[in-house]
Short mmCIF file of C-alpha atoms in Angstrom, two decimals:
data_model
loop_
_atom_site.label_atom_id
_atom_site.label_comp_id
_atom_site.label_asym_id
_atom_site.label_seq_id
_atom_site.Cartn_x
_atom_site.Cartn_y
_atom_site.Cartn_z
CA UNK A 1211 58.62 -96.44 -51.77
CA UNK A 1212 60.45 -98.69 -49.23
CA UNK A 1213 64.06 -98.92 -48.91
CA UNK A 1214 66.04 -101.48 -51.26
CA UNK A 1215 67.74 -104.57 -49.79
CA UNK A 1216 71.11 -105.17 -50.94
CA UNK A 1217 71.98 -108.22 -53.43
CA UNK A 1218 73.62 -110.81 -51.71
CA UNK A 1219 77.25 -111.70 -53.25
CA UNK A 1220 77.08 -108.27 -55.51
CA UNK A 1221 79.27 -106.03 -53.30
CA UNK A 1222 79.73 -102.32 -54.01
CA UNK A 1223 82.37 -100.19 -52.64
CA UNK A 1224 82.24 -96.97 -50.65
CA UNK A 1225 84.60 -94.07 -51.85
CA UNK A 1226 87.53 -94.80 -49.09
CA UNK A 1227 87.18 -98.57 -50.30
CA UNK A 1228 87.41 -97.47 -53.95
CA UNK A 1229 90.08 -95.35 -53.07
CA UNK A 1230 92.26 -98.53 -51.96
CA UNK A 1231 91.19 -100.82 -54.70
CA UNK A 1232 92.30 -97.88 -57.10
CA UNK A 1233 95.71 -98.12 -55.65
CA UNK A 1234 95.67 -101.81 -56.04
CA UNK A 1235 94.71 -101.80 -59.79
CA UNK A 1236 97.30 -99.20 -60.46
CA UNK A 1237 99.89 -101.43 -59.03
CA UNK A 1238 98.87 -104.24 -60.89
CA UNK A 1239 98.80 -102.31 -64.05
CA UNK A 1240 102.23 -100.70 -63.57
CA UNK A 1241 103.93 -104.31 -63.05
CA UNK A 1242 101.98 -105.83 -65.88
CA UNK A 1243 103.15 -103.36 -68.02
CA UNK A 1244 106.55 -103.20 -67.20
CA UNK A 1245 106.72 -106.83 -68.71
CA UNK A 1246 105.45 -105.86 -71.92
CA UNK A 1247 101.39 -106.68 -71.23
CA UNK A 1248 99.04 -104.27 -73.66
CA UNK A 1249 95.61 -104.04 -72.42
CA UNK A 1250 92.44 -105.63 -73.91
CA UNK A 1251 88.38 -105.57 -72.84
CA UNK A 1252 85.98 -107.80 -74.33
CA UNK A 1253 82.47 -108.01 -74.09
CA UNK A 1254 80.60 -109.14 -71.01
CA UNK A 1255 78.58 -111.94 -72.71
CA UNK A 1256 79.57 -115.04 -75.11
CA UNK A 1257 77.60 -117.84 -76.14
CA UNK A 1258 75.95 -120.23 -73.63
CA UNK A 1259 77.41 -123.53 -75.46
CA UNK A 1260 81.20 -121.72 -75.33
CA UNK A 1261 80.66 -120.95 -71.89
CA UNK A 1262 78.92 -124.57 -70.94
CA UNK A 1263 82.06 -126.55 -72.06
CA UNK A 1264 84.55 -125.75 -69.73
CA UNK A 1265 83.83 -127.70 -66.98
CA UNK A 1266 81.64 -128.44 -63.92
CA UNK A 1267 81.47 -124.27 -64.08
CA UNK A 1268 78.63 -124.77 -66.53
CA UNK A 1269 76.20 -124.55 -63.32
CA UNK A 1270 77.60 -121.34 -62.29
CA UNK A 1271 76.71 -119.33 -65.77
CA UNK A 1272 74.07 -116.44 -65.51
CA UNK A 1273 72.02 -116.56 -68.65
CA UNK A 1274 71.37 -113.35 -70.38
CA UNK A 1275 67.98 -112.97 -72.11
CA UNK A 1276 65.41 -109.88 -72.71
CA UNK A 1277 62.83 -108.96 -70.13
CA UNK A 1278 60.42 -108.57 -73.00
CA UNK A 1279 61.57 -112.08 -74.76
CA UNK A 1280 58.51 -113.99 -76.21
CA UNK A 1281 57.80 -116.87 -73.73
CA UNK A 1282 59.14 -119.96 -74.64
CA UNK A 1283 62.46 -118.64 -76.00
CA UNK A 1284 65.59 -119.58 -74.90
CA UNK A 1285 68.64 -117.35 -74.22
CA UNK A 1286 71.23 -118.19 -75.97
CA UNK A 1287 74.08 -116.03 -74.23
CA UNK A 1288 75.91 -116.16 -70.88
CA UNK A 1289 78.00 -113.51 -68.34
CA UNK A 1290 81.71 -114.60 -68.69
CA UNK A 1291 82.86 -116.60 -65.79
CA UNK A 1292 86.13 -115.84 -66.14
CA UNK A 1293 88.37 -113.99 -68.69
CA UNK A 1294 90.04 -116.57 -70.34
CA UNK A 1295 87.14 -118.06 -72.19
CA UNK A 1296 86.17 -114.59 -73.79
CA UNK A 1297 89.89 -114.09 -74.42
CA UNK A 1298 90.63 -117.03 -75.93
CA UNK A 1299 87.44 -116.18 -78.38
CA UNK A 1300 89.02 -112.83 -79.03
CA UNK A 1301 92.65 -114.28 -79.88
CA UNK A 1302 90.77 -116.16 -82.96
CA UNK A 1303 88.57 -113.46 -84.18
CA UNK A 1304 91.75 -111.54 -84.40
CA UNK A 1305 94.58 -113.64 -85.13
CA UNK A 1306 94.91 -111.84 -88.34
CA UNK A 1307 96.02 -108.52 -86.76
CA UNK A 1308 98.09 -109.56 -83.33
CA UNK A 1309 101.61 -110.04 -83.18
CA UNK A 1310 102.56 -113.38 -81.49
CA UNK A 1311 103.78 -114.42 -78.86
CA UNK A 1312 100.54 -112.25 -77.61
CA UNK A 1313 101.16 -110.42 -74.15
CA UNK A 1314 97.83 -109.16 -73.04
CA UNK A 1315 96.60 -107.77 -69.88
CA UNK A 1316 92.94 -107.32 -68.66
CA UNK A 1317 90.90 -105.98 -65.77
CA UNK A 1318 87.02 -106.19 -65.77
CA UNK A 1319 84.09 -107.91 -64.19
CA UNK A 1320 82.94 -111.67 -64.25
CA UNK A 1321 79.92 -113.23 -62.80
CA UNK A 1322 79.47 -116.55 -61.59
CA UNK A 1323 76.25 -117.87 -59.77
CA UNK A 1324 77.52 -119.85 -56.66
CA UNK A 1325 76.94 -119.63 -53.03
CA UNK A 1326 78.13 -116.11 -51.33
CA UNK A 1327 80.99 -116.22 -48.58
CA UNK A 1328 83.64 -114.41 -47.53
CA UNK A 1329 86.10 -113.94 -50.28
CA UNK A 1330 83.55 -115.45 -52.89
CA UNK A 1331 80.80 -113.56 -54.81
CA UNK A 1332 78.56 -113.56 -57.43
CA UNK A 1333 79.74 -110.42 -59.08
CA UNK A 1334 83.42 -109.50 -58.75
CA UNK A 1335 86.56 -107.75 -60.70
CA UNK A 1336 89.57 -110.09 -62.11
CA UNK A 1337 93.20 -108.78 -63.26
CA UNK A 1338 94.24 -111.21 -66.15
CA UNK A 1339 97.37 -111.66 -67.88
CA UNK A 1340 98.09 -114.10 -70.72
CA UNK A 1341 100.63 -114.98 -73.54
CA UNK A 1342 99.16 -116.83 -76.64
CA UNK A 1343 101.53 -117.77 -79.33
CA UNK A 1344 100.43 -119.54 -82.77
CA UNK A 1345 101.12 -123.17 -83.47
CA UNK A 1346 103.50 -123.78 -80.16
CA UNK A 1347 104.06 -121.69 -76.95
CA UNK A 1348 107.57 -121.81 -75.12
CA UNK A 1349 107.32 -123.72 -72.04
CA UNK A 1350 109.57 -120.76 -70.52
CA UNK A 1351 106.56 -118.87 -70.45
CA UNK A 1352 105.17 -121.32 -67.96
CA UNK A 1353 107.75 -119.86 -65.67
CA UNK A 1354 107.24 -115.98 -66.84
CA UNK A 1355 103.76 -115.89 -65.82
CA UNK A 1356 104.04 -116.56 -62.17
CA UNK A 1357 106.86 -114.78 -61.36
CA UNK A 1358 105.12 -111.85 -63.08
CA UNK A 1359 102.00 -112.34 -61.33
CA UNK A 1360 104.02 -113.06 -57.93
CA UNK A 1361 105.73 -110.04 -58.70
CA UNK A 1362 102.87 -107.94 -58.59
CA UNK A 1363 101.34 -109.96 -55.30
CA UNK A 1364 104.52 -108.69 -53.55
CA UNK A 1365 104.27 -105.07 -54.46
CA UNK A 1366 100.98 -105.30 -52.96
CA UNK A 1367 102.70 -106.22 -49.86
CA UNK A 1368 105.62 -104.11 -49.77
CA UNK A 1369 103.61 -100.83 -51.03
CA UNK A 1370 100.52 -101.42 -49.09
CA UNK A 1371 100.54 -103.83 -46.42
CA UNK A 1372 98.52 -106.56 -48.18
CA UNK A 1373 99.36 -110.39 -46.38
CA UNK A 1374 102.40 -112.01 -48.40
CA UNK A 1375 101.05 -115.27 -50.62
CA UNK A 1376 102.40 -118.20 -51.16
CA UNK A 1377 101.33 -119.68 -55.10
CA UNK A 1378 101.00 -123.51 -55.26
CA UNK A 1379 101.98 -125.12 -58.70
CA UNK A 1380 101.79 -128.34 -60.14
CA UNK A 1381 101.64 -130.09 -63.65
CA UNK A 1382 98.23 -131.79 -65.54
CA UNK A 1383 100.88 -133.86 -67.20
CA UNK A 1384 102.48 -134.66 -63.96
CA UNK A 1385 98.97 -135.50 -63.14
CA UNK A 1386 97.74 -137.45 -65.56
CA UNK A 1387 101.24 -139.30 -66.55
CA UNK A 1388 101.14 -140.70 -63.54
CA UNK A 1389 97.47 -141.83 -63.64
CA UNK A 1390 98.43 -143.44 -67.27
CA UNK A 1391 101.00 -145.17 -65.55
CA UNK A 1392 98.85 -146.60 -63.21
CA UNK A 1393 96.63 -148.19 -65.96
CA UNK A 1394 93.92 -145.62 -64.90
CA UNK A 1395 91.32 -145.24 -67.81
CA UNK A 1396 89.85 -142.24 -67.04
CA UNK A 1397 92.29 -139.96 -65.69
CA UNK A 1398 90.07 -136.47 -65.84
CA UNK A 1399 87.70 -138.00 -63.88
CA UNK A 1400 90.43 -138.77 -61.28
CA UNK A 1401 91.92 -135.36 -61.29
CA UNK A 1402 88.02 -133.71 -60.86
CA UNK A 1403 88.30 -135.94 -57.49
CA UNK A 1404 91.85 -135.36 -56.69
CA UNK A 1405 90.83 -131.06 -56.56
CA UNK A 1406 88.47 -131.89 -53.50
CA UNK A 1407 91.34 -133.11 -51.18
CA UNK A 1408 91.87 -129.84 -49.38
CA UNK A 1409 87.90 -129.65 -48.93
CA UNK A 1410 87.07 -133.03 -48.04
CA UNK A 1411 90.30 -134.96 -47.27
CA UNK A 1412 92.64 -138.11 -48.21
CA UNK A 1413 89.98 -140.79 -46.70
CA UNK A 1414 87.26 -139.35 -48.60
CA UNK A 1415 88.62 -138.54 -51.80
CA UNK A 1416 89.83 -142.33 -51.76
CA UNK A 1417 86.31 -143.26 -51.59
CA UNK A 1418 84.96 -141.58 -54.32
CA UNK A 1419 88.20 -143.18 -56.53
CA UNK A 1420 87.23 -146.02 -55.78
CA UNK A 1421 83.37 -145.74 -55.48
CA UNK A 1422 82.82 -143.42 -58.11
CA UNK A 1423 85.78 -143.54 -60.88
CA UNK A 1424 85.79 -147.00 -60.35
CA UNK A 1425 89.37 -147.61 -59.39
CA UNK A 1426 91.11 -150.33 -57.33
CA UNK A 1427 91.84 -149.59 -53.92
CA UNK A 1428 95.74 -149.74 -54.39
CA UNK A 1429 95.39 -147.31 -57.28
CA UNK A 1430 93.42 -145.27 -55.45
CA UNK A 1431 95.98 -145.43 -52.62
CA UNK A 1432 98.50 -144.33 -54.70
CA UNK A 1433 97.16 -141.37 -56.35
CA UNK A 1434 96.24 -139.96 -52.74
CA UNK A 1435 99.66 -140.49 -51.69
CA UNK A 1436 100.94 -138.66 -55.30
CA UNK A 1437 98.41 -136.00 -54.61
CA UNK A 1438 99.95 -135.35 -50.92
CA UNK A 1439 103.62 -134.57 -52.18
CA UNK A 1440 104.41 -131.18 -51.49
CA UNK A 1441 107.99 -129.28 -51.92
CA UNK A 1442 109.84 -125.96 -51.88
CA UNK A 1443 112.28 -127.37 -53.75
CA UNK A 1444 112.70 -130.14 -56.67
CA UNK A 1445 112.56 -132.91 -54.18
CA UNK A 1446 109.42 -133.76 -54.85
CA UNK A 1447 110.58 -135.47 -58.37
CA UNK A 1448 112.68 -137.85 -56.33
CA UNK A 1449 109.32 -138.49 -54.03
CA UNK A 1450 107.37 -139.42 -56.54
CA UNK A 1451 110.21 -141.79 -58.38
CA UNK A 1452 110.26 -143.54 -55.22
CA UNK A 1453 106.32 -143.88 -55.61
CA UNK A 1454 107.30 -146.53 -58.74
CA UNK A 1455 105.60 -145.14 -61.96
CA UNK A 1456 106.58 -144.74 -65.32
CA UNK A 1457 105.05 -142.86 -67.65
CA UNK A 1458 106.49 -140.62 -70.45
CA UNK A 1459 103.77 -137.75 -70.08
CA UNK A 1460 104.73 -138.09 -66.26
CA UNK A 1461 108.58 -137.29 -67.13
CA UNK A 1462 107.87 -134.19 -69.18
CA UNK A 1463 105.04 -132.77 -66.29
CA UNK A 1464 108.18 -133.44 -63.55
CA UNK A 1465 110.50 -131.79 -66.06
CA UNK A 1466 108.60 -129.04 -66.75
CA UNK A 1467 107.36 -128.52 -63.08
CA UNK A 1468 110.89 -128.76 -61.65
CA UNK A 1469 111.74 -125.60 -63.76
CA UNK A 1470 109.26 -123.39 -62.30
CA UNK A 1471 110.08 -124.47 -58.55
CA UNK A 1472 113.94 -123.84 -59.65
CA UNK A 1473 112.94 -120.16 -61.22
CA UNK A 1474 110.95 -119.33 -58.15
CA UNK A 1475 113.53 -120.27 -55.81
CA UNK A 1476 115.99 -117.91 -57.16
CA UNK A 1477 113.46 -115.24 -58.03
CA UNK A 1478 110.75 -114.98 -55.44
CA UNK A 1479 112.05 -117.05 -52.73
CA UNK A 1480 109.76 -118.50 -50.11
CA UNK A 1481 106.37 -117.50 -52.31
CA UNK A 1482 106.45 -120.68 -54.38
CA UNK A 1483 106.00 -124.39 -53.37
CA UNK A 1484 105.25 -127.59 -56.13
CA UNK A 1485 102.05 -129.10 -54.65
CA UNK A 1486 100.67 -132.06 -56.42
CA UNK A 1487 97.23 -131.92 -55.63
CA UNK A 1488 96.42 -128.78 -56.96
CA UNK A 1489 94.15 -129.85 -60.20
CA UNK A 1490 91.99 -126.50 -60.92
CA UNK A 1491 88.36 -127.69 -62.17
CA UNK A 1492 88.16 -125.91 -65.21
CA UNK A 1493 88.99 -128.46 -68.62
CA UNK A 1494 90.97 -126.43 -70.38
CA UNK A 1495 94.08 -126.25 -68.44
CA UNK A 1496 96.32 -128.92 -70.00
CA UNK A 1497 100.18 -128.53 -68.13
CA UNK A 1498 100.82 -126.32 -65.73
CA UNK A 1499 98.37 -124.75 -63.22
CA UNK A 1500 98.69 -122.51 -60.26
CA UNK A 1501 96.65 -121.57 -57.23
CA UNK A 1502 97.60 -118.82 -54.48
CA UNK A 1503 96.81 -118.17 -51.00
CA UNK A 1504 97.25 -115.27 -48.68
CA UNK A 1505 99.70 -116.43 -45.83
CA UNK A 1506 97.75 -116.38 -42.57
CA UNK A 1507 93.86 -116.38 -44.75
CA UNK A 1508 94.06 -120.06 -46.58
CA UNK A 1509 90.66 -119.94 -45.47
CA UNK A 1510 89.54 -117.47 -48.02
CA UNK A 1511 90.97 -119.85 -50.65
CA UNK A 1512 92.71 -118.88 -54.19
CA UNK A 1513 93.01 -115.65 -54.65
CA UNK A 1514 95.24 -116.01 -58.05
CA UNK A 1515 95.00 -119.06 -60.29
CA UNK A 1516 95.15 -120.09 -63.81
CA UNK A 1517 97.41 -122.38 -65.83
CA UNK A 1518 98.63 -123.52 -69.50
CA UNK A 1519 95.98 -124.06 -72.07
CA UNK A 1520 97.13 -125.55 -75.65
CA UNK A 1521 93.48 -126.30 -77.15
CA UNK A 1522 91.01 -123.59 -76.13
CA UNK A 1523 91.81 -121.35 -79.09
CA UNK A 1524 91.58 -123.37 -82.35
CA UNK A 1525 89.85 -122.60 -85.21
CA UNK A 1526 90.35 -126.14 -86.73
CA UNK A 1527 93.74 -124.94 -88.93
CA UNK A 1528 95.64 -123.75 -86.23
CA UNK A 1529 95.82 -123.63 -82.07
CA UNK A 1530 96.70 -120.88 -80.12
CA UNK A 1531 97.94 -122.19 -76.67
CA UNK A 1532 98.72 -120.30 -74.16
CA UNK A 1533 99.31 -119.46 -70.78
CA UNK A 1534 97.49 -117.41 -68.45
CA UNK A 1535 97.01 -116.20 -64.46
CA UNK A 1536 94.09 -114.35 -62.72
CA UNK A 1537 94.18 -112.10 -59.80
CA UNK A 1538 90.55 -111.81 -57.59
CA UNK A 1539 90.94 -108.38 -56.91
CA UNK A 1540 87.23 -108.49 -54.95
CA UNK A 1541 88.05 -111.93 -53.51
CA UNK A 1542 91.24 -110.18 -52.23
CA UNK A 1543 90.43 -107.10 -51.27
CA UNK A 1544 86.74 -107.36 -49.89
CA UNK A 1545 87.76 -109.09 -46.80
CA UNK A 1546 90.79 -107.14 -45.78
CA UNK A 1547 88.11 -104.13 -46.50
CA UNK A 1548 85.33 -105.68 -44.64
CA UNK A 1549 87.97 -106.31 -41.33
CA UNK A 1550 89.56 -103.50 -41.60
CA UNK A 1551 93.14 -104.73 -42.56
CA UNK A 1552 93.44 -101.86 -44.96
CA UNK A 1553 92.10 -98.24 -45.09
CA UNK A 1554 92.07 -94.95 -46.80
CA UNK A 1555 93.88 -91.71 -45.20
CA UNK A 1556 91.12 -90.07 -46.26
CA UNK A 1557 87.49 -90.74 -48.28
CA UNK A 1558 87.61 -88.09 -51.28
CA UNK A 1559 90.67 -87.10 -53.36
CA UNK A 1560 90.18 -83.97 -52.43
CA UNK A 1561 93.25 -82.39 -50.58
CA UNK A 1562 91.53 -78.48 -50.59
CA UNK A 1563 88.77 -77.03 -49.29
CA UNK A 1564 88.55 -73.23 -51.01
CA UNK A 1565 86.37 -71.42 -48.45
CA UNK A 1566 83.77 -68.93 -49.65
CA UNK A 1567 83.25 -65.74 -48.03
CA UNK A 1568 80.10 -64.52 -49.34
CA UNK A 1569 78.27 -65.94 -52.55
CA UNK A 1570 79.35 -62.66 -54.30
CA UNK A 1571 82.84 -63.89 -54.22
CA UNK A 1572 82.44 -67.56 -55.38
CA UNK A 1573 83.87 -67.08 -58.53
CA UNK A 1574 86.97 -65.36 -56.68
CA UNK A 1575 87.28 -68.74 -54.85
CA UNK A 1576 86.68 -70.95 -57.93
CA UNK A 1577 89.53 -68.81 -59.74
CA UNK A 1578 91.71 -69.83 -56.50
CA UNK A 1579 90.90 -73.37 -57.20
CA UNK A 1580 91.80 -73.33 -60.67
CA UNK A 1581 95.28 -72.00 -60.35
CA UNK A 1582 95.15 -75.35 -57.50
CA UNK A 1583 94.24 -77.66 -59.87
CA UNK A 1584 96.46 -76.55 -62.66
CA UNK A 1585 99.69 -77.87 -60.65
CA UNK A 1586 97.83 -81.19 -59.80
CA UNK A 1587 96.40 -80.30 -56.35
CA UNK A 1588 92.95 -81.76 -56.10
CA UNK A 1589 90.88 -79.33 -54.55
CA UNK A 1590 86.77 -78.25 -54.56
CA UNK A 1591 84.79 -75.08 -53.93
CA UNK A 1592 82.64 -74.81 -50.39
CA UNK A 1593 79.54 -75.47 -51.15
CA UNK A 1594 77.80 -72.71 -48.75
CA UNK A 1595 78.68 -69.58 -47.81
CA UNK A 1596 78.57 -70.43 -44.22
CA UNK A 1597 80.17 -69.21 -41.18
CA UNK A 1598 83.91 -70.55 -41.82
CA UNK A 1599 84.13 -72.66 -38.85
CA UNK A 1600 80.91 -74.39 -40.31
CA UNK A 1601 82.66 -74.59 -43.52
CA UNK A 1602 86.01 -76.01 -41.54
CA UNK A 1603 83.59 -78.79 -40.04
CA UNK A 1604 82.36 -79.61 -43.62
CA UNK A 1605 85.94 -80.45 -44.79
CA UNK A 1606 86.72 -82.36 -41.15
CA UNK A 1607 84.06 -84.16 -42.35
CA UNK A 1608 84.92 -85.18 -45.64
CA UNK A 1609 88.49 -86.05 -44.45
CA UNK A 1610 89.73 -82.98 -46.28
CA UNK A 1611 93.00 -81.80 -44.55
CA UNK A 1612 93.61 -78.39 -45.64
CA UNK A 1613 91.16 -74.81 -46.04
CA UNK A 1614 92.09 -72.25 -48.11
CA UNK A 1615 90.90 -68.26 -47.09
CA UNK A 1616 91.20 -65.56 -49.20
CA UNK A 1617 92.17 -64.87 -52.48
CA UNK A 1618 95.16 -66.08 -54.57
CA UNK A 1619 97.12 -64.24 -52.03
CA UNK A 1620 95.68 -65.48 -49.01
CA UNK A 1621 96.18 -67.85 -46.47
CA UNK A 1622 95.57 -71.98 -45.89
CA UNK A 1623 94.64 -73.95 -42.63
CA UNK A 1624 95.70 -77.54 -41.86
CA UNK A 1625 92.76 -78.45 -39.72
CA UNK A 1626 94.15 -81.54 -38.00
CA UNK A 1627 96.99 -79.29 -36.41
CA UNK A 1628 95.06 -76.14 -36.47
CA UNK A 1629 98.50 -74.23 -37.94
CA UNK A 1630 97.49 -71.39 -40.34
CA UNK A 1631 100.17 -69.79 -42.61
CA UNK A 1632 99.94 -67.17 -45.46
CA UNK A 1633 100.00 -68.79 -49.03
CA UNK A 1634 100.08 -67.88 -52.86
CA UNK A 1635 98.06 -70.40 -55.08
CA UNK A 1636 100.45 -70.24 -57.87
CA UNK A 1637 103.04 -71.80 -55.57
CA UNK A 1638 101.42 -73.39 -52.52
CA UNK A 1639 101.40 -77.00 -52.47
CA UNK A 1640 100.63 -79.46 -49.43
CA UNK A 1641 103.08 -81.84 -48.21
CA UNK A 1642 103.82 -84.98 -50.60
CA UNK A 1643 101.63 -87.15 -48.11
CA UNK A 1644 98.83 -85.10 -48.22
CA UNK A 1645 98.66 -84.69 -52.18
CA UNK A 1646 96.67 -87.65 -52.49
CA UNK A 1647 95.10 -90.11 -50.38
CA UNK A 1648 97.07 -93.08 -49.18
CA UNK A 1649 96.42 -96.98 -48.08
CA UNK A 1650 97.73 -98.05 -44.80
CA UNK A 1651 97.53 -101.42 -43.30
CA UNK A 1652 96.25 -102.22 -39.99
CA UNK A 1653 99.54 -104.37 -39.21
#
């Protein structure tokens, strides 16, 4: 059998990289739970017609079909491309059992059939938090969600050395109100073109607005001027007002966005700015929208994004508006791991290798290992009763820092320094920094 070729866009992690990922996920979980978010898990597939309603993403959905399906039959299920659409369905199905406002976090794989490149994959892990309520959702949750997300990302920065982030925030009511104030008939079409501003530049966006959307040159110029406003404080309000456009929805959007910026300056200074070109490509967003980049690695794109959605979950009688943010765990980690910015101190959880003097004494070695494990010390027993030198080399190849010789009252060797001391399995413990693998940054 020939050696299989890797599939582009489907990253697989080696044990040391997986240790780093687990460190990240643990800190995200801890932060989310500190803020009262409970964990759920949803199925991997959703009806294709539901997935296809959420904007331009429908071209990237993976359809699911049985291999043995009859010729000509059509798949009606697709792998979810994010965790918000399945969460909205979950809320509708379980509304009678949920306590609102419902706060959930969810860490799962998602799939998108886009062109693979650094920071963009076809299969990747996301970590989402959302708050959903029945009927109405208070505006203060639009402020709370970015603070929780930035707090989680800041912990990755301080604990693991992940680069700091900058979150860029806008409000779709602000944008829509501005377009309506300009008498533009199709605000969503304008929004889709503005979303391309970073990729293609203002001149090209202006051309698309006039040629494809059909707005006037003056309208297009105002749209692009507004989209280029970005401030770290509430001064963006004055910049927008200076453009001379009035509309009640614009007033509401300005007030909501100012509240987010004001809170962020107080609680996470330097980590959030108002950026009026942020649009988010998915159609279900209706209010505040967020995108987050690694400082110094902006070319990798957004590693955390989301926004408010008021109509995604509705049964026709009751709507369940929500606001959520997603952290692209794979998008964040894969480039950092690939470039060596993050690494684990060892590739296995094992802190101690218990040496085996002879196969007849293997059960004695296993008894020592059980005493160590009972006190939370990860260990394994040598696979062969080789010469001790070979067993030490085995531990070295595995990255195991300590080797135990003898019975419950034996000796333990730090193979890095060569120090070997008497030890009792019922009381000995490695230094705290060696008990479990640690994660270090290259910087």
